[in-house]
Amino acid sequence: MKLNKFWFIIAAVFLIGIAFTMVADNEFYFYATYAVMQLMIMGIAWNILGGFTGYVNFGSGGFFAAGAYTTVFLHRAFDAPPLLIAVLVAPMVCGLIGLGVGYFTLRLKGVYFAIATLAVAIILETIVVNWEFVGGAGGYYLLIPENVVFFDSYIEWLFVLILAITLIAIIVSRYLNSSKIGQGLAAIRDDELAAESMGVPTLKLKLISTTVMGGLMGAAGAPFPYFITFVEPVSAFNLLVAVMAIAVPMIGGTASWIGPVIGGLLLGTIQETVTVNISSELNLLIVGVVLVGFISLAPQGITGLYQDFMRKRRKGND
Amino acid sequence: MTEPILSVTNLTKRFGGFVALDGVDVSLGDKERLGLIGPNGSGKTTLINCISGALYNEQGKVNFEGSDVTGTTASSRAKLGIIRTFQIPRPFRSMTIIENLLIPMEYAASGRMESRNLRDQAMESLEIVGLQDRADENSANLTQIDMRRLELARALSAKPSLLLSDETMAGLSSSEVDEVLDILFALNGRGVAVIMIEHIMRAVMKYSERIVVLDAGKKIADGSPDEIVNNRDVERAYLGE
Amino acid sequence: MIELFINAVVAGVLLGGFYAAVALGLSIVFGRLDIVNIAHPAFVIIGSYMAFYVNENFGLDPIVTSFLFLPVFFLLGIVMYRFYYVCFERTGQESLSGLAYFFGIMFIIEVLIILVYGVDYRNVQAPYIGHSLWINDWIPLGDFRVSLPYRMLVPFVVAAVVTGGVYLYLSKTYLGRAILAVSQDRVALQLMGANPIKVKQWAFGIAIATAAIAGALLIVIHPVEPSVGRLYIGRVFAIVILGGMGSISGTFFAALMIGIAETLISTFIGPSWAPAAAYGILLVTLAVRPQGLFGRA
Ligand SMILES: Nc1ncnc2c1ncn2[C@@H]1O[C@H](COP(=O)(O)OP(=O)(O)OP(=O)(O)O)[C@@H](O)[C@H]1O
Ligand SMILES: [Mg+2]
C-alpha cells in the first residue's frame, strides 16, 4: 500500500513535469526549478554518506565538479556527444572517485574523514585548473545545441533530465534508507565497532555509501555545463556547493530519505526567491542563518519537528 | 576433551611499545564454560578484542572451529558465531531497543535465523533479559544496568556459537547476577561455548568449568576453579605481594 | 638553480611561519578541545578587516592594532564557545551539527563582510611593506642573492613570537596545563580541580584571539577579500593534523614544512599547483600515519 503510493507519486511528479514543459513557456520557471532540483540531488547524495552513514563530507563540490567536467571532457573529446551520454558516464566516473576516496580514507574517523574529503576536492580542482584540455583556469564555453527533439527549448530538456535524475536519486536514497543496507548504515553511524561486532560488514557498506554518494553528486553535476554554458573551476568547485549540500539535509532532517527532499524544496525555493528579488549576497546570508538557526534550534530538522509534533499529539489524545 | 572450538596460540598484542598480551595460549572445548580473570589492566578485554577481531594481533594465531581466522574482519567472525559483549555498553543509540537486536539478526545471524518473524524472535531475546515491555523505547536513554541487559540481548540475538561476555554483570545486584548466570547457563545448555570475564568471584566460580588467569598480559594459571583458588601465583597477582 | 632553490626555501620558511599563526588557534581548539572550528579562517579574515579599518582611518600599524584588539577577540571566542556548548556539546550532538554550525558561521561572517566592504581586495600601509632585507649585505654569499621581504619577515617574526608565547603559556601556567589536559586526561583535570567547561571556554577565547593577530599578518602579506579565508581551511587543518593534533611545536614545524613545500612547488612546477601541496601531504599522511608526522604515536 505504502509502496504503491510512493511509486504513484514518483510517476505523477514525472508526468506533471512533462506536462509542465508543454504548457509553460516562461523559461525562468525552468531555470528556477532546475536549480532547486540540482540542490535537492546534492542534498540527497550528501545525506547518504553524511546522514545515513555518519560520515561528513566537505568535498561535495569536488564530486559535483567532477561530474560537470566529465561532461566538458566528453564534449571536447568526442565533438559534443548527446548530453544523455555524459549523464550516464559522469555518475560512473564520480562513483569510482567516491569508491577510491572511500577506500583511501576508510580508516579515518569523523573529522579526519571530513578534512580528507576537502583535500580530495582541492586536489581535483588543482588538476582541473592545470588541465588545458578542459579549459584550465580560464574555463570552458559550451554551445547549446540548437535543435532539441520533442521539447520547445533546450532548458526544457534539461529540466526533464534533472527531474528524472532527482526522482532516481530519491528512489535510490529511499531504497538505501529502508532496506537491510540502510539498517547497517545506521548501525555504522551509531557505533562502527559495535556494528562490525554484530556482523555488519562496515567496510563494504561504507564503500557502497561513498560510491553512491559520488555517483549521485556526479549526476547532479553532469548537466551543469549545459545549464550555465560556461564552466570554470572556481565556481564549479565552489565551497558553497559543499555548504548547500550539507544545509539541505540538515534543514530537512538527516535520518530519513525524505529529509533532504523537504530541505531541498524549502532551501531551494527560498534561495531562488531571494536571489531574484533581492540579491545573491543576501541569499548566502540567509542560507547561513537558516542553517545555523536550524541546527541550533531544531537539530533533527523539519522531519524531526514533525515527529515531535506527532508524538505530542498522540500523547495528548491518550 | 573433544576437538577445541577455539584455540588461541602464542597471541601477542602491542600498543606502541606497551605489551598488552604476551604469548597467550588459550583453548576452549566445545560447549565449554571458561572464566577469564585477572587484575585491572591485565589484558582480558584486549584478549576478547583479538579473538573477536576488533583488534588485529600482529603475532599469534586464532583458530575457530578448525579454521584459521587470524586477520579476518570482526564482522566475518561474527558471522561464524563469535559474538562479544562490550564492557562499556555500546548500543546503537539512534535505534529503539528492539531495532538494536534486528541488526545482528539481519547481519551476523542472517544465514542462521529461523524463518519466523524477526520481531517475534527479537522479542524472545528481550524476554530473556527482561526488557520485553520496553521494546520500542529509545536505547540511548537506558540506565547503565539496562544497557548491559540490552548488550546481552543483542549478543543473544546474534545466535552465537561462542559468546565472549565482558563483565556483563558489573554493577548488578546479587539477585540480578543470579538471573544473568541462569541466562548464561541456559545458553550453554543449548550448546554455546562461553568465555566469561568477571570480577565477581562468586559468579565466575559458580559458572566456570575452567578458569584462565591473566596478569600483566601473561597467562599465569589455567585450571579448574578449585585449582585456581589454591594457586600461589594467582594469589600473588591479586594481592600484589 | 641553487639560488632559486635557496630563495624558495627561505620564502617557504617565512610563509610557513605565517601559516603557523593561522593554525595556532585551530591547534588548540581542534587539537586539544576536539572542536572542529572550520570557521577559524573566517575569524582570521575578521582580524584582517579590523586591521584594515583601523589602518585606513587612523593609520595605525595593523599588527599593533591586532594586539590592541586581542581582548575583543578573546570575548568573541568565549561567546562562540558558550553558544556551541549550550546548543551542541551539552546535548552530545557536536559531531555532525557542530561541523555544520561552524560551516554556517563561516558563511555568515563572509557575507556580513561582503555586505559592509564589498568583494574588492583591501590592503594596508606600513613602513616595512615593499622593502626587503638582503642577506648579502650581511653575509658574503658569493654569487647568491637571497632576499627576505619585510612583508614576509615581519609576520614570520611575530608568528614565531606568538607561537612561543602560547607554547610557554600552555606548558607553564595553571590554566595552560588545564587546557592541555582538558580532553585527554579528565582525571588529571579533576585532580587540578578545574571545571572543564570554563577551561574550554578560556581556551576557545585564546584561540580566537590568535586569529586577530593572524588576520593582521595576512593583510600585511597580501591584499584580502572576504572569501580568502576559504583557501586556508584545508591548509590549516592539514597543518594541525600533520603537527600531531594540539602539539604547538609540532604545528609550527608542520606549518614550515607546508610553507616550504608550497614555495618549492610554486618555483619549480608552477604556482597553480601549489594549493595541492598541503592536501597531497595531508592525504598521504592520513593514509600511512593517522596520528600526524610529529604526533604522539
Ligand atoms: N587501544 C589501546 N591503546 C593503548 N593501550 C590500550 C588499548 N587498549 C588497552 N590498552 C592497555 O592495555 C592494557 C590491558 O587493557 P585491558 O582493557 O585489556 O584490561 P582488562 O584486563 O580488560 O582490565 P579491566 O578489568 O579494567 O577491564 C591496559 O594497560 C590498557 O591501558
Ligand atoms: Mg576489560
PDB file of C-alpha atoms and ligand atoms in Angstrom, chain B residues 15 18 20 39-46 87 167 199, ligand 1:
ATOM      1  CA  PHE B  15      50.112  -0.877  21.782  1.00  0.00           C
ATOM      2  CA  PHE B  18      53.490  -1.489  25.553  1.00  0.00           C
ATOM      3  CA  ALA B  20      49.284  -5.826  26.466  1.00  0.00           C
ATOM      4  CA  PRO B  39      43.553  -7.756  37.843  1.00  0.00           C
ATOM      5  CA  ASN B  40      42.506  -4.493  36.168  1.00  0.00           C
ATOM      6  CA  GLY B  41      44.527  -3.811  33.062  1.00  0.00           C
ATOM      7  CA  SER B  42      45.801  -7.355  32.796  1.00  0.00           C
ATOM      8  CA  GLY B  43      44.613  -7.674  29.179  1.00  0.00           C
ATOM      9  CA  LYS B  44      41.289  -9.515  29.452  1.00  0.00           C
ATOM     10  CA  THR B  45      39.361  -7.128  27.229  1.00  0.00           C
ATOM     11  CA  THR B  46      42.280  -6.970  24.841  1.00  0.00           C
ATOM     12  CA  GLN B  87      32.425  -3.983  28.872  1.00  0.00           C
ATOM     13  CA  GLU B 167      31.801  -8.009  32.570  1.00  0.00           C
ATOM     14  CA  HIS B 199      35.330  -9.566  38.642  1.00  0.00           C
TER      15      HIS B 199
HETATM   16  N1  LIG D   1      43.556   0.759  22.379  1.00  0.00           N
HETATM   17  C1  LIG D   1      44.516   0.786  23.332  1.00  0.00           C
HETATM   18  N2  LIG D   1      45.597   1.568  23.185  1.00  0.00           N
HETATM   19  C2  LIG D   1      46.576   1.587  24.125  1.00  0.00           C
HETATM   20  N3  LIG D   1      46.547   0.861  25.242  1.00  0.00           N
HETATM   21  C3  LIG D   1      45.499   0.051  25.452  1.00  0.00           C
HETATM   22  C4  LIG D   1      44.427  -0.021  24.493  1.00  0.00           C
HETATM   23  N4  LIG D   1      43.523  -0.922  24.955  1.00  0.00           N
HETATM   24  C5  LIG D   1      44.016  -1.367  26.131  1.00  0.00           C
HETATM   25  N5  LIG D   1      45.192  -0.793  26.418  1.00  0.00           N
HETATM   26  C6  LIG D   1      46.020  -1.073  27.591  1.00  0.00           C
HETATM   27  O1  LIG D   1      46.229  -2.470  27.650  1.00  0.00           O
HETATM   28  C7  LIG D   1      46.161  -2.912  28.991  1.00  0.00           C
HETATM   29  C8  LIG D   1      45.128  -4.006  29.102  1.00  0.00           C
HETATM   30  O2  LIG D   1      43.850  -3.437  28.956  1.00  0.00           O
HETATM   31  P1  LIG D   1      42.514  -4.289  29.013  1.00  0.00           P
HETATM   32  O3  LIG D   1      41.398  -3.373  28.706  1.00  0.00           O
HETATM   33  O4  LIG D   1      42.653  -5.491  28.140  1.00  0.00           O
HETATM   34  O5  LIG D   1      42.484  -4.719  30.537  1.00  0.00           O
HETATM   35  P2  LIG D   1      41.374  -5.546  31.294  1.00  0.00           P
HETATM   36  O6  LIG D   1      42.053  -6.748  31.803  1.00  0.00           O
HETATM   37  O7  LIG D   1      40.186  -5.732  30.462  1.00  0.00           O
HETATM   38  O8  LIG D   1      41.074  -4.592  32.510  1.00  0.00           O
HETATM   39  P3  LIG D   1      39.679  -4.264  33.247  1.00  0.00           P
HETATM   40  O9  LIG D   1      39.488  -5.331  34.266  1.00  0.00           O
HETATM   41  O10 LIG D   1      39.919  -2.948  33.892  1.00  0.00           O
HETATM   42  O11 LIG D   1      38.614  -4.237  32.231  1.00  0.00           O
HETATM   43  C9  LIG D   1      45.851  -1.711  29.851  1.00  0.00           C
HETATM   44  O12 LIG D   1      47.060  -1.262  30.429  1.00  0.00           O
HETATM   45  C10 LIG D   1      45.312  -0.697  28.873  1.00  0.00           C
HETATM   46  O13 LIG D   1      45.671   0.600  29.289  1.00  0.00           O
END
